[in-house]
GROMACS .gro file of C-alpha atoms in nm:
model
  291
    1MET     CA    1  11.128   3.745   6.212
    2LYS     CA    2  11.080   4.119   6.171
    3ALA     CA    3  10.765   4.300   6.282
    4TYR     CA    4  10.735   4.663   6.169
    5ILE     CA    5  10.512   4.871   6.395
    6PHE     CA    6  10.357   5.212   6.327
    7PRO     CA    7  10.264   5.470   6.594
    8GLY     CA    8   9.936   5.653   6.650
    9GLN     CA    9   9.828   5.994   6.770
   10GLY     CA   10  10.054   6.149   7.034
   11SER     CA   11  10.387   6.074   6.862
   12GLN     CA   12  10.399   6.405   6.674
   13PHE     CA   13  10.673   6.660   6.739
   14LYS     CA   14  10.776   7.003   6.609
   15GLY     CA   15  10.985   6.982   6.294
   16MET     CA   16  10.880   6.621   6.222
   17GLY     CA   17  10.986   6.497   5.878
   18PHE     CA   18  11.199   6.799   5.787
   19ASP     CA   19  11.523   6.599   5.774
   20LEU     CA   20  11.355   6.345   5.542
   21TYR     CA   21  11.228   6.621   5.315
   22GLN     CA   22  11.576   6.769   5.285
   23SER     CA   23  11.772   6.447   5.247
   24SER     CA   24  11.558   6.240   5.008
   25ASP     CA   25  11.416   6.334   4.668
   26SER     CA   26  11.161   6.052   4.677
   27ALA     CA   27  11.048   6.165   5.024
   28LYS     CA   28  11.013   6.520   4.891
   29VAL     CA   29  10.784   6.399   4.611
   30LEU     CA   30  10.558   6.222   4.862
   31PHE     CA   31  10.547   6.523   5.096
   32GLU     CA   32  10.444   6.747   4.804
   33LYS     CA   33  10.185   6.491   4.696
   34ALA     CA   34  10.046   6.495   5.052
   35ASN     CA   35   9.999   6.874   5.036
   36GLU     CA   36   9.811   6.829   4.710
   37ILE     CA   37   9.581   6.552   4.841
   38LEU     CA   38   9.498   6.738   5.163
   39GLY     CA   39   9.447   7.074   4.996
   40PHE     CA   40   9.666   7.259   5.246
   41GLU     CA   41  10.037   7.278   5.323
   42ILE     CA   42  10.068   7.019   5.596
   43THR     CA   43  10.446   7.022   5.544
   44LYS     CA   44  10.457   7.383   5.666
   45ILE     CA   45  10.279   7.283   5.991
   46MET     CA   46  10.492   6.969   6.034
   47PHE     CA   47  10.821   7.152   5.979
   48GLU     CA   48  10.745   7.493   6.133
   49GLY     CA   49  10.417   7.467   6.327
   50THR     CA   50  10.368   7.503   6.702
   51ASP     CA   51  10.284   7.212   6.934
   52GLU     CA   52   9.933   7.356   6.952
   53GLU     CA   53   9.888   7.348   6.573
   54LEU     CA   54  10.028   6.996   6.552
   55LYS     CA   55   9.781   6.878   6.819
   56GLN     CA   56   9.472   6.945   6.601
   57THR     CA   57   9.330   6.605   6.502
   58ASN     CA   58   9.299   6.701   6.135
   59VAL     CA   59   9.674   6.778   6.135
   60THR     CA   60   9.808   6.519   6.380
   61GLN     CA   61   9.666   6.210   6.213
   62PRO     CA   62   9.778   6.289   5.854
   63ALA     CA   63  10.117   6.418   5.980
   64ILE     CA   64  10.201   6.098   6.167
   65PHE     CA   65  10.073   5.884   5.877
   66ILE     CA   66  10.282   6.081   5.622
   67HIS     CA   67  10.599   6.062   5.834
   68SER     CA   68  10.559   5.690   5.906
   69VAL     CA   69  10.477   5.583   5.551
   70ILE     CA   70  10.756   5.788   5.393
   71LEU     CA   71  11.009   5.631   5.634
   72ALA     CA   72  10.895   5.284   5.520
   73LYS     CA   73  10.882   5.376   5.150
   74ILE     CA   74  11.232   5.521   5.129
   75ASN     CA   75  11.391   5.248   5.342
   76PRO     CA   76  11.586   5.019   5.105
   77VAL     CA   77  11.576   4.727   5.350
   78PHE     CA   78  11.206   4.746   5.439
   79SER     CA   79  11.107   4.377   5.429
   80PRO     CA   80  10.851   4.296   5.699
   81ASN     CA   81  10.739   3.948   5.796
   82MET     CA   82  10.441   4.112   5.967
   83VAL     CA   83  10.314   4.463   6.044
   84ALA     CA   84  10.085   4.633   6.295
   85GLY     CA   85   9.990   4.988   6.383
   86HIS     CA   86   9.847   5.149   6.695
   87SER     CA   87   9.506   5.301   6.610
   88LEU     CA   88   9.581   5.553   6.332
   89GLY     CA   89   9.907   5.359   6.278
   90GLU     CA   90   9.707   5.070   6.133
   91PHE     CA   91   9.652   5.282   5.819
   92SER     CA   92  10.028   5.347   5.795
   93ALA     CA   93  10.092   4.973   5.835
   94LEU     CA   94   9.844   4.887   5.557
   95VAL     CA   95  10.004   5.134   5.314
   96ALA     CA   96  10.356   5.019   5.403
   97ALA     CA   97  10.247   4.658   5.342
   98GLY     CA   98  10.100   4.746   5.001
   99ALA     CA   99   9.732   4.695   5.089
  100LEU     CA  100   9.654   5.061   5.009
  101SER     CA  101   9.820   5.326   4.794
  102PHE     CA  102   9.975   5.629   4.963
  103GLU     CA  103   9.708   5.849   4.804
  104ASP     CA  104   9.412   5.637   4.916
  105GLY     CA  105   9.560   5.582   5.261
  106LEU     CA  106   9.611   5.954   5.318
  107SER     CA  107   9.262   6.037   5.189
  108LEU     CA  108   9.112   5.784   5.431
  109VAL     CA  109   9.320   5.917   5.722
  110ALA     CA  110   9.206   6.274   5.646
  111LYS     CA  111   8.841   6.158   5.632
  112ARG     CA  112   8.889   5.961   5.955
  113ALA     CA  113   9.035   6.263   6.137
  114ASP     CA  114   8.753   6.484   6.013
  115ALA     CA  115   8.482   6.231   6.108
  116MET     CA  116   8.634   6.181   6.455
  117GLN     CA  117   8.655   6.557   6.509
  118LYS     CA  118   8.285   6.592   6.421
  119ALA     CA  119   8.189   6.301   6.649
  120CYS     CA  120   8.379   6.468   6.935
  121GLN     CA  121   8.162   6.777   6.905
  122ILE     CA  122   7.833   6.592   6.949
  123ARG     CA  123   7.880   6.513   7.319
  124PRO     CA  124   8.147   6.620   7.574
  125SER     CA  125   8.375   6.322   7.606
  126THR     CA  126   8.730   6.233   7.706
  127MET     CA  127   8.983   5.959   7.784
  128ALA     CA  128   9.196   5.865   8.087
  129ALA     CA  129   9.508   5.653   8.139
  130ILE     CA  130   9.476   5.396   8.416
  131LEU     CA  131   9.804   5.264   8.556
  132GLY     CA  132   9.875   4.968   8.780
  133LEU     CA  133   9.558   4.760   8.762
  134PRO     CA  134   9.480   4.428   8.591
  135ASP     CA  135   9.272   4.458   8.272
  136SER     CA  136   8.993   4.253   8.430
  137VAL     CA  137   8.942   4.504   8.715
  138ILE     CA  138   8.920   4.794   8.469
  139GLU     CA  139   8.673   4.602   8.250
  140GLU     CA  140   8.459   4.519   8.553
  141VAL     CA  141   8.450   4.879   8.682
  142CYS     CA  142   8.361   5.018   8.338
  143ALA     CA  143   8.089   4.756   8.287
  144GLY     CA  144   7.942   4.847   8.627
  145ILE     CA  145   7.879   5.209   8.522
  146THR     CA  146   7.549   5.186   8.339
  147ASP     CA  147   7.416   5.544   8.350
  148GLU     CA  148   7.708   5.681   8.144
  149ILE     CA  149   7.932   5.553   7.862
  150VAL     CA  150   8.282   5.441   7.962
  151VAL     CA  151   8.483   5.155   7.812
  152PRO     CA  152   8.844   5.029   7.790
  153ALA     CA  153   8.981   5.189   7.470
  154ASN     CA  154   9.354   5.105   7.449
  155TYR     CA  155   9.520   4.797   7.599
  156ASN     CA  156   9.868   4.951   7.569
  157CYS     CA  157  10.075   4.716   7.784
  158PRO     CA  158  10.027   4.523   8.110
  159GLY     CA  159   9.927   4.775   8.378
  160GLN     CA  160   9.846   5.052   8.130
  161VAL     CA  161   9.495   5.079   7.989
  162VAL     CA  162   9.325   5.390   7.852
  163ILE     CA  163   8.951   5.427   7.912
  164SER     CA  164   8.717   5.634   7.698
  165GLY     CA  165   8.364   5.775   7.727
  166THR     CA  166   8.150   6.066   7.839
  167VAL     CA  167   8.321   6.317   8.069
  168GLU     CA  168   8.099   6.207   8.362
  169GLY     CA  169   8.153   5.838   8.287
  170VAL     CA  170   8.531   5.869   8.271
  171GLU     CA  171   8.546   6.081   8.589
  172LYS     CA  172   8.329   5.832   8.776
  173ALA     CA  173   8.541   5.538   8.655
  174CYS     CA  174   8.862   5.719   8.758
  175GLU     CA  175   8.734   5.760   9.114
  176LEU     CA  176   8.627   5.394   9.137
  177LEU     CA  177   8.954   5.272   8.984
  178LYS     CA  178   9.161   5.478   9.227
  179ALA     CA  179   8.958   5.321   9.509
  180ALA     CA  180   9.031   4.980   9.355
  181GLY     CA  181   9.407   5.047   9.380
  182ALA     CA  182   9.509   5.217   9.056
  183LYS     CA  183   9.850   5.386   9.087
  184ARG     CA  184   9.723   5.667   8.866
  185ALA     CA  185   9.401   5.759   8.688
  186LEU     CA  186   9.494   6.050   8.466
  187ILE     CA  187   9.249   6.238   8.242
  188LEU     CA  188   9.419   6.288   7.903
  189PRO     CA  189   9.426   6.615   7.706
  190VAL     CA  190   9.224   6.476   7.413
  191GLY     CA  191   8.924   6.618   7.234
  192GLY     CA  192   8.695   6.317   7.260
  193ALA     CA  193   8.624   5.953   7.337
  194PHE     CA  194   8.819   5.765   7.071
  195HIS     CA  195   8.761   5.389   7.038
  196SER     CA  196   8.427   5.403   7.221
  197PRO     CA  197   8.060   5.382   7.118
  198LEU     CA  198   8.061   5.764   7.100
  199MET     CA  199   8.259   5.729   6.774
  200GLU     CA  200   7.964   5.557   6.603
  201PRO     CA  201   7.885   5.859   6.378
  202ALA     CA  202   8.249   5.860   6.264
  203ARG     CA  203   8.244   5.483   6.205
  204GLU     CA  204   7.939   5.514   5.981
  205GLU     CA  205   8.095   5.802   5.787
  206LEU     CA  206   8.424   5.621   5.737
  207ALA     CA  207   8.265   5.287   5.645
  208SER     CA  208   8.148   5.407   5.303
  209ALA     CA  209   8.490   5.563   5.227
  210ILE     CA  210   8.670   5.238   5.324
  211HIS     CA  211   8.433   5.028   5.112
  212ALA     CA  212   8.492   5.260   4.815
  213ALA     CA  213   8.874   5.256   4.844
  214GLN     CA  214   9.088   5.019   4.636
  215PHE     CA  215   9.253   4.760   4.864
  216GLU     CA  216   9.500   4.489   4.759
  217PRO     CA  217   9.622   4.182   4.953
  218PRO     CA  218   9.919   4.299   5.169
  219ILE     CA  219  10.271   4.163   5.120
  220CYS     CA  220  10.263   4.018   5.474
  221PRO     CA  221  10.005   3.962   5.752
  222VAL     CA  222   9.867   4.276   5.917
  223TYR     CA  223   9.785   4.230   6.288
  224GLN     CA  224   9.475   4.441   6.338
  225ASN     CA  225   9.371   4.631   6.649
  226VAL     CA  226   9.020   4.494   6.692
  227ASN     CA  227   9.111   4.128   6.739
  228ALA     CA  228   9.495   4.117   6.751
  229LYS     CA  229   9.491   3.857   6.473
  230PRO     CA  230   9.682   3.849   6.143
  231ALA     CA  231   9.479   3.937   5.834
  232THR     CA  232   9.565   3.914   5.464
  233GLU     CA  233   9.218   3.897   5.309
  234VAL     CA  234   9.091   4.232   5.180
  235SER     CA  235   8.731   4.191   5.303
  236VAL     CA  236   8.851   4.104   5.655
  237ILE     CA  237   9.097   4.395   5.661
  238LYS     CA  238   8.822   4.641   5.558
  239ASP     CA  239   8.571   4.513   5.816
  240ASN     CA  240   8.830   4.530   6.095
  241LEU     CA  241   8.935   4.881   5.990
  242ILE     CA  242   8.574   5.001   6.011
  243SER     CA  243   8.515   4.834   6.350
  244GLN     CA  244   8.836   4.989   6.484
  245LEU     CA  245   8.681   5.333   6.546
  246THR     CA  246   8.438   5.210   6.813
  247ALA     CA  247   8.637   4.908   6.939
  248PRO     CA  248   8.937   4.897   7.174
  249VAL     CA  249   9.295   4.891   7.044
  250ARG     CA  250   9.427   4.552   7.157
  251TRP     CA  251   9.796   4.644   7.139
  252THR     CA  252   9.915   4.418   7.422
  253GLN     CA  253   9.740   4.121   7.264
  254SER     CA  254   9.868   4.209   6.914
  255VAL     CA  255  10.231   4.215   7.029
  256GLU     CA  256  10.185   3.890   7.224
  257GLN     CA  257  10.035   3.726   6.914
  258MET     CA  258  10.316   3.850   6.689
  259VAL     CA  259  10.573   3.710   6.932
  260ALA     CA  260  10.384   3.378   6.945
  261ASP     CA  261  10.392   3.375   6.564
  262GLY     CA  262  10.771   3.417   6.557
  263ALA     CA  263  10.849   3.791   6.576
  264ASP     CA  264  11.181   3.846   6.754
  265THR     CA  265  11.264   4.197   6.624
  266PHE     CA  266  11.023   4.491   6.644
  267ILE     CA  267  11.109   4.795   6.431
  268GLU     CA  268  10.919   5.117   6.500
  269CYS     CA  269  10.854   5.311   6.183
  270GLY     CA  270  10.742   5.669   6.249
  271PRO     CA  271  10.798   5.965   6.478
  272GLY     CA  272  10.905   5.896   6.837
  273LYS     CA  273  10.966   5.573   7.030
  274VAL     CA  274  10.636   5.530   7.214
  275LEU     CA  275  10.567   5.183   7.077
  276GLN     CA  276  10.916   5.053   7.158
  277GLY     CA  277  10.850   5.145   7.520
  278LEU     CA  278  10.521   4.953   7.517
  279VAL     CA  279  10.667   4.648   7.341
  280LYS     CA  280  10.948   4.632   7.599
  281LYS     CA  281  10.685   4.602   7.875
  282ILE     CA  282  10.489   4.336   7.684
  283ALA     CA  283  10.777   4.121   7.553
  284SER     CA  284  11.108   4.211   7.719
  285GLN     CA  285  11.299   3.939   7.530
  286VAL     CA  286  11.261   4.087   7.180
  287GLU     CA  287  11.505   4.315   6.999
  288LEU     CA  288  11.386   4.675   6.948
  289GLN     CA  289  11.486   4.912   6.667
  290SER     CA  290  11.354   5.222   6.494
  291ILE     CA  291  11.392   5.379   6.150
   0.00000   0.00000   0.00000
């Protein structure tokens, strides 16, 4: 069974999507439509922008979404048995699976990026990658810090968890996790504490936009970040999508569940090969591809 997976923030690169724009008329139409929806020429930044410009949240998130969705839409053999996306990638997965239109998906992604950017400015916050410790140790250390906010945010693969919270909370957790035997505790160059309670203002802002958007039942189950379970019911998909902003991305558990449900081929749909690397560490027996 084929599982199509869609990457999140961090997979962007200079010149992304330019080859698609040049080689496919239907891709070109969608790129131009994206410029129209966003109200600025995102294609110019994607094709010619600097790494610095591409790193801005309000550019990165739509750019990765646009690239990923166009790859799925112009692929003549796109026929998933199941889909999943990492954080932002969940929106790409939902559009690829027909639960949302390209237009509505992109509008929601733009609103999400904007709301997250605003939430980041309220309180200094950050994220850190913790390598080489069991999930349970990381959960315990984070739970033990009560005077600051710090939580597990991304369960990426066994031995790789990203934590998220206030600057002081993350720094304190890094010290304690190093003392507990972490191979590395590396503060990430991000603008805020994604997938933590500090994203509550963004969650509230996005909730009304998600409720207002037109969703349809997807063509296959969508394994969602918040609980790593397959969803096909519109009301469940919406609720999980709203919860996603303040809840951890359970990527390890999602891949394990997809494998348990019969996935033997994982196809990464989007810029880069980050997810293939993670899947290999979670389920080494599966076949990996990208489009």
